[in-house]
Amino acid sequence: METDPKQWNALTPEEEYVIAKKGTERAFTGEYWNNKGRGRCICRRCNAPLYNSSDKFDSGCGWPSFDDEIPGAVIRKPDNTLGMRRVEILCANCEGHLGHVFEGERMTPKNTRHCVNSLSIRFVAE
């Protein structure tokens, strides 16, 4: 995990749009939306560990979905853009945009869905 912004990973224009400008990739197009591998997802910008594959589930939404994060890995902030009331999730280390978290959907026993852009994460197999 790299905490010095000068040492963060170089990003493609698409990654920069999502991570730094809070964009969203199109559903069902990201490389990890259907990934079933065992391992861990880290922040694409700073390499901070974010999610374990054991917390990933198929929500049918077209983006990687997790019902929990690695403790301390994610920051939650209110997001009222686009006329919606949502909760944005950010990497706690570099504050890169990951996506949004939704609660109360009853998709898992934890009743939480982190809807994450594939462009914000990198999968590291076990």
JSON list of C-alpha atoms in Angstrom, two decimals:
[
{"chain": "A", "resi": 1, "resn": "MET", "atom": "CA", "xyz": [0.00, 0.00, 0.00]},
{"chain": "A", "resi": 2, "resn": "GLU", "atom": "CA", "xyz": [1.45, 3.33, -1.03]},
{"chain": "A", "resi": 3, "resn": "THR", "atom": "CA", "xyz": [0.49, 6.43, 0.98]},
{"chain": "A", "resi": 4, "resn": "ASP", "atom": "CA", "xyz": [2.57, 9.00, -0.96]},
{"chain": "A", "resi": 5, "resn": "PRO", "atom": "CA", "xyz": [0.49, 10.31, -3.90]},
{"chain": "A", "resi": 6, "resn": "LYS", "atom": "CA", "xyz": [3.69, 10.69, -5.93]},
{"chain": "A", "resi": 7, "resn": "GLN", "atom": "CA", "xyz": [4.15, 6.93, -5.69]},
{"chain": "A", "resi": 8, "resn": "TRP", "atom": "CA", "xyz": [0.59, 5.89, -6.61]},
{"chain": "A", "resi": 9, "resn": "ASN", "atom": "CA", "xyz": [0.09, 3.69, -9.65]},
{"chain": "A", "resi": 10, "resn": "ALA", "atom": "CA", "xyz": [-0.27, 5.37, -13.03]},
{"chain": "A", "resi": 11, "resn": "LEU", "atom": "CA", "xyz": [-3.89, 5.24, -14.20]},
{"chain": "A", "resi": 12, "resn": "THR", "atom": "CA", "xyz": [-5.41, 4.98, -17.65]},
{"chain": "A", "resi": 13, "resn": "PRO", "atom": "CA", "xyz": [-7.80, 7.77, -18.64]},
{"chain": "A", "resi": 14, "resn": "GLU", "atom": "CA", "xyz": [-10.76, 5.45, -17.90]},
{"chain": "A", "resi": 15, "resn": "GLU", "atom": "CA", "xyz": [-9.39, 4.58, -14.43]},
{"chain": "A", "resi": 16, "resn": "GLU", "atom": "CA", "xyz": [-8.73, 8.27, -13.73]},
{"chain": "A", "resi": 17, "resn": "TYR", "atom": "CA", "xyz": [-12.32, 9.12, -14.72]},
{"chain": "A", "resi": 18, "resn": "VAL", "atom": "CA", "xyz": [-13.74, 6.60, -12.23]},
{"chain": "A", "resi": 19, "resn": "ILE", "atom": "CA", "xyz": [-11.26, 6.86, -9.34]},
{"chain": "A", "resi": 20, "resn": "ALA", "atom": "CA", "xyz": [-10.43, 10.59, -9.32]},
{"chain": "A", "resi": 21, "resn": "LYS", "atom": "CA", "xyz": [-13.49, 12.12, -10.99]},
{"chain": "A", "resi": 22, "resn": "LYS", "atom": "CA", "xyz": [-16.06, 9.79, -9.34]},
{"chain": "A", "resi": 23, "resn": "GLY", "atom": "CA", "xyz": [-17.27, 8.29, -12.59]},
{"chain": "A", "resi": 24, "resn": "THR", "atom": "CA", "xyz": [-18.97, 4.95, -13.17]},
{"chain": "A", "resi": 25, "resn": "GLU", "atom": "CA", "xyz": [-18.18, 2.23, -15.67]},
{"chain": "A", "resi": 26, "resn": "ARG", "atom": "CA", "xyz": [-21.08, 0.70, -17.58]},
{"chain": "A", "resi": 27, "resn": "ALA", "atom": "CA", "xyz": [-22.75, -2.31, -15.95]},
{"chain": "A", "resi": 28, "resn": "PHE", "atom": "CA", "xyz": [-21.59, -5.77, -17.06]},
{"chain": "A", "resi": 29, "resn": "THR", "atom": "CA", "xyz": [-18.45, -4.35, -18.76]},
{"chain": "A", "resi": 30, "resn": "GLY", "atom": "CA", "xyz": [-15.85, -4.39, -15.95]},
{"chain": "A", "resi": 31, "resn": "GLU", "atom": "CA", "xyz": [-13.31, -7.17, -15.75]},
{"chain": "A", "resi": 32, "resn": "TYR", "atom": "CA", "xyz": [-14.35, -8.26, -12.23]},
{"chain": "A", "resi": 33, "resn": "TRP", "atom": "CA", "xyz": [-18.17, -8.11, -12.20]},
{"chain": "A", "resi": 34, "resn": "ASN", "atom": "CA", "xyz": [-18.36, -11.88, -12.70]},
{"chain": "A", "resi": 35, "resn": "ASN", "atom": "CA", "xyz": [-15.01, -12.87, -11.14]},
{"chain": "A", "resi": 36, "resn": "LYS", "atom": "CA", "xyz": [-15.36, -15.91, -8.90]},
{"chain": "A", "resi": 37, "resn": "GLY", "atom": "CA", "xyz": [-11.68, -16.31, -8.01]},
{"chain": "A", "resi": 38, "resn": "ARG", "atom": "CA", "xyz": [-10.39, -16.62, -4.45]},
{"chain": "A", "resi": 39, "resn": "GLY", "atom": "CA", "xyz": [-8.21, -13.78, -3.26]},
{"chain": "A", "resi": 40, "resn": "ARG", "atom": "CA", "xyz": [-8.39, -10.12, -2.37]},
{"chain": "A", "resi": 41, "resn": "CYS", "atom": "CA", "xyz": [-9.30, -6.90, -4.15]},
{"chain": "A", "resi": 42, "resn": "ILE", "atom": "CA", "xyz": [-6.94, -3.97, -3.66]},
{"chain": "A", "resi": 43, "resn": "CYS", "atom": "CA", "xyz": [-7.20, -0.32, -4.63]},
{"chain": "A", "resi": 44, "resn": "ARG", "atom": "CA", "xyz": [-6.04, 0.16, -8.22]},
{"chain": "A", "resi": 45, "resn": "ARG", "atom": "CA", "xyz": [-4.49, 3.54, -7.35]},
{"chain": "A", "resi": 46, "resn": "CYS", "atom": "CA", "xyz": [-2.63, 2.86, -4.08]},
{"chain": "A", "resi": 47, "resn": "ASN", "atom": "CA", "xyz": [-2.70, -0.97, -3.60]},
{"chain": "A", "resi": 48, "resn": "ALA", "atom": "CA", "xyz": [-4.49, -0.80, -0.22]},
{"chain": "A", "resi": 49, "resn": "PRO", "atom": "CA", "xyz": [-6.40, -4.04, 0.57]},
{"chain": "A", "resi": 50, "resn": "LEU", "atom": "CA", "xyz": [-10.16, -3.40, 0.32]},
{"chain": "A", "resi": 51, "resn": "TYR", "atom": "CA", "xyz": [-12.23, -6.60, -0.04]},
{"chain": "A", "resi": 52, "resn": "ASN", "atom": "CA", "xyz": [-11.84, -10.34, 0.43]},
{"chain": "A", "resi": 53, "resn": "SER", "atom": "CA", "xyz": [-13.32, -12.62, -2.21]},
{"chain": "A", "resi": 54, "resn": "SER", "atom": "CA", "xyz": [-15.21, -14.47, 0.54]},
{"chain": "A", "resi": 55, "resn": "ASP", "atom": "CA", "xyz": [-17.40, -11.33, 0.87]},
{"chain": "A", "resi": 56, "resn": "LYS", "atom": "CA", "xyz": [-18.20, -11.11, -2.87]},
{"chain": "A", "resi": 57, "resn": "PHE", "atom": "CA", "xyz": [-21.64, -12.17, -4.08]},
{"chain": "A", "resi": 58, "resn": "ASP", "atom": "CA", "xyz": [-23.68, -12.08, -7.28]},
{"chain": "A", "resi": 59, "resn": "SER", "atom": "CA", "xyz": [-26.17, -9.25, -6.90]},
{"chain": "A", "resi": 60, "resn": "GLY", "atom": "CA", "xyz": [-27.14, -9.21, -10.57]},
{"chain": "A", "resi": 61, "resn": "CYS", "atom": "CA", "xyz": [-26.36, -5.49, -10.81]},
{"chain": "A", "resi": 62, "resn": "GLY", "atom": "CA", "xyz": [-23.44, -5.79, -13.27]},
{"chain": "A", "resi": 63, "resn": "TRP", "atom": "CA", "xyz": [-20.71, -4.54, -10.93]},
{"chain": "A", "resi": 64, "resn": "PRO", "atom": "CA", "xyz": [-18.65, -6.44, -8.35]},
{"chain": "A", "resi": 65, "resn": "SER", "atom": "CA", "xyz": [-20.71, -6.64, -5.14]},
{"chain": "A", "resi": 66, "resn": "PHE", "atom": "CA", "xyz": [-19.42, -7.27, -1.63]},
{"chain": "A", "resi": 67, "resn": "ASP", "atom": "CA", "xyz": [-21.37, -7.46, 1.62]},
{"chain": "A", "resi": 68, "resn": "ASP", "atom": "CA", "xyz": [-18.40, -6.39, 3.76]},
{"chain": "A", "resi": 69, "resn": "GLU", "atom": "CA", "xyz": [-15.07, -4.62, 3.50]},
{"chain": "A", "resi": 70, "resn": "ILE", "atom": "CA", "xyz": [-11.73, -5.27, 5.17]},
{"chain": "A", "resi": 71, "resn": "PRO", "atom": "CA", "xyz": [-12.00, -3.40, 8.51]},
{"chain": "A", "resi": 72, "resn": "GLY", "atom": "CA", "xyz": [-10.85, 0.21, 8.15]},
{"chain": "A", "resi": 73, "resn": "ALA", "atom": "CA", "xyz": [-10.40, -0.03, 4.37]},
{"chain": "A", "resi": 74, "resn": "VAL", "atom": "CA", "xyz": [-13.38, 2.01, 3.20]},
{"chain": "A", "resi": 75, "resn": "ILE", "atom": "CA", "xyz": [-14.70, 5.50, 3.97]},
{"chain": "A", "resi": 76, "resn": "ARG", "atom": "CA", "xyz": [-18.42, 6.26, 3.53]},
{"chain": "A", "resi": 77, "resn": "LYS", "atom": "CA", "xyz": [-19.61, 9.74, 2.49]},
{"chain": "A", "resi": 78, "resn": "PRO", "atom": "CA", "xyz": [-23.07, 11.09, 1.61]},
{"chain": "A", "resi": 79, "resn": "ASP", "atom": "CA", "xyz": [-23.57, 11.52, -2.14]},
{"chain": "A", "resi": 80, "resn": "ASN", "atom": "CA", "xyz": [-26.53, 13.61, -3.30]},
{"chain": "A", "resi": 81, "resn": "THR", "atom": "CA", "xyz": [-25.47, 13.94, -6.95]},
{"chain": "A", "resi": 82, "resn": "LEU", "atom": "CA", "xyz": [-27.81, 13.17, -9.84]},
{"chain": "A", "resi": 83, "resn": "GLY", "atom": "CA", "xyz": [-30.81, 13.93, -7.63]},
{"chain": "A", "resi": 84, "resn": "MET", "atom": "CA", "xyz": [-30.28, 10.75, -5.60]},
{"chain": "A", "resi": 85, "resn": "ARG", "atom": "CA", "xyz": [-29.43, 10.13, -1.96]},
{"chain": "A", "resi": 86, "resn": "ARG", "atom": "CA", "xyz": [-26.67, 7.54, -1.87]},
{"chain": "A", "resi": 87, "resn": "VAL", "atom": "CA", "xyz": [-23.59, 6.68, 0.15]},
{"chain": "A", "resi": 88, "resn": "GLU", "atom": "CA", "xyz": [-20.31, 6.86, -1.74]},
{"chain": "A", "resi": 89, "resn": "ILE", "atom": "CA", "xyz": [-17.49, 4.49, -0.80]},
{"chain": "A", "resi": 90, "resn": "LEU", "atom": "CA", "xyz": [-13.86, 5.58, -1.04]},
{"chain": "A", "resi": 91, "resn": "CYS", "atom": "CA", "xyz": [-10.51, 3.93, -0.38]},
{"chain": "A", "resi": 92, "resn": "ALA", "atom": "CA", "xyz": [-9.55, 4.94, 3.17]},
{"chain": "A", "resi": 93, "resn": "ASN", "atom": "CA", "xyz": [-5.90, 5.24, 2.13]},
{"chain": "A", "resi": 94, "resn": "CYS", "atom": "CA", "xyz": [-6.05, 7.44, -1.00]},
{"chain": "A", "resi": 95, "resn": "GLU", "atom": "CA", "xyz": [-9.75, 8.44, -1.05]},
{"chain": "A", "resi": 96, "resn": "GLY", "atom": "CA", "xyz": [-10.17, 7.05, -4.56]},
{"chain": "A", "resi": 97, "resn": "HIS", "atom": "CA", "xyz": [-13.80, 6.54, -5.60]},
{"chain": "A", "resi": 98, "resn": "LEU", "atom": "CA", "xyz": [-14.87, 2.89, -5.43]},
{"chain": "A", "resi": 99, "resn": "GLY", "atom": "CA", "xyz": [-18.63, 3.10, -5.96]},
{"chain": "A", "resi": 100, "resn": "HIS", "atom": "CA", "xyz": [-21.61, 3.15, -3.59]},
{"chain": "A", "resi": 101, "resn": "VAL", "atom": "CA", "xyz": [-22.91, 1.12, -0.67]},
{"chain": "A", "resi": 102, "resn": "PHE", "atom": "CA", "xyz": [-26.56, 0.17, -0.27]},
{"chain": "A", "resi": 103, "resn": "GLU", "atom": "CA", "xyz": [-28.23, -1.23, 2.84]},
{"chain": "A", "resi": 104, "resn": "GLY", "atom": "CA", "xyz": [-31.61, -2.82, 3.42]},
{"chain": "A", "resi": 105, "resn": "GLU", "atom": "CA", "xyz": [-31.88, -4.72, 0.13]},
{"chain": "A", "resi": 106, "resn": "ARG", "atom": "CA", "xyz": [-31.94, -8.13, 1.87]},
{"chain": "A", "resi": 107, "resn": "MET", "atom": "CA", "xyz": [-29.54, -9.71, -0.64]},
{"chain": "A", "resi": 108, "resn": "THR", "atom": "CA", "xyz": [-27.28, -11.19, 2.05]},
{"chain": "A", "resi": 109, "resn": "PRO", "atom": "CA", "xyz": [-27.52, -11.86, 5.78]},
{"chain": "A", "resi": 110, "resn": "LYS", "atom": "CA", "xyz": [-25.39, -8.72, 6.34]},
{"chain": "A", "resi": 111, "resn": "ASN", "atom": "CA", "xyz": [-28.00, -6.70, 4.39]},
{"chain": "A", "resi": 112, "resn": "THR", "atom": "CA", "xyz": [-25.26, -4.62, 2.72]},
{"chain": "A", "resi": 113, "resn": "ARG", "atom": "CA", "xyz": [-24.11, -4.30, -0.89]},
{"chain": "A", "resi": 114, "resn": "HIS", "atom": "CA", "xyz": [-20.92, -2.51, -1.83]},
{"chain": "A", "resi": 115, "resn": "CYS", "atom": "CA", "xyz": [-21.36, -1.83, -5.56]},
{"chain": "A", "resi": 116, "resn": "VAL", "atom": "CA", "xyz": [-17.77, -1.38, -6.78]},
{"chain": "A", "resi": 117, "resn": "ASN", "atom": "CA", "xyz": [-16.35, -0.32, -10.14]},
{"chain": "A", "resi": 118, "resn": "SER", "atom": "CA", "xyz": [-13.92, -2.88, -11.56]},
{"chain": "A", "resi": 119, "resn": "LEU", "atom": "CA", "xyz": [-11.77, 0.05, -12.71]},
{"chain": "A", "resi": 120, "resn": "SER", "atom": "CA", "xyz": [-11.27, 1.04, -9.04]},
{"chain": "A", "resi": 121, "resn": "ILE", "atom": "CA", "xyz": [-9.89, -2.32, -7.92]},
{"chain": "A", "resi": 122, "resn": "ARG", "atom": "CA", "xyz": [-7.34, -4.95, -8.87]},
{"chain": "A", "resi": 123, "resn": "PHE", "atom": "CA", "xyz": [-7.85, -8.63, -8.01]},
{"chain": "A", "resi": 124, "resn": "VAL", "atom": "CA", "xyz": [-4.95, -10.50, -6.42]},
{"chain": "A", "resi": 125, "resn": "ALA", "atom": "CA", "xyz": [-5.44, -14.27, -6.46]},
{"chain": "A", "resi": 126, "resn": "GLU", "atom": "CA", "xyz": [-4.63, -16.38, -3.39]}
]
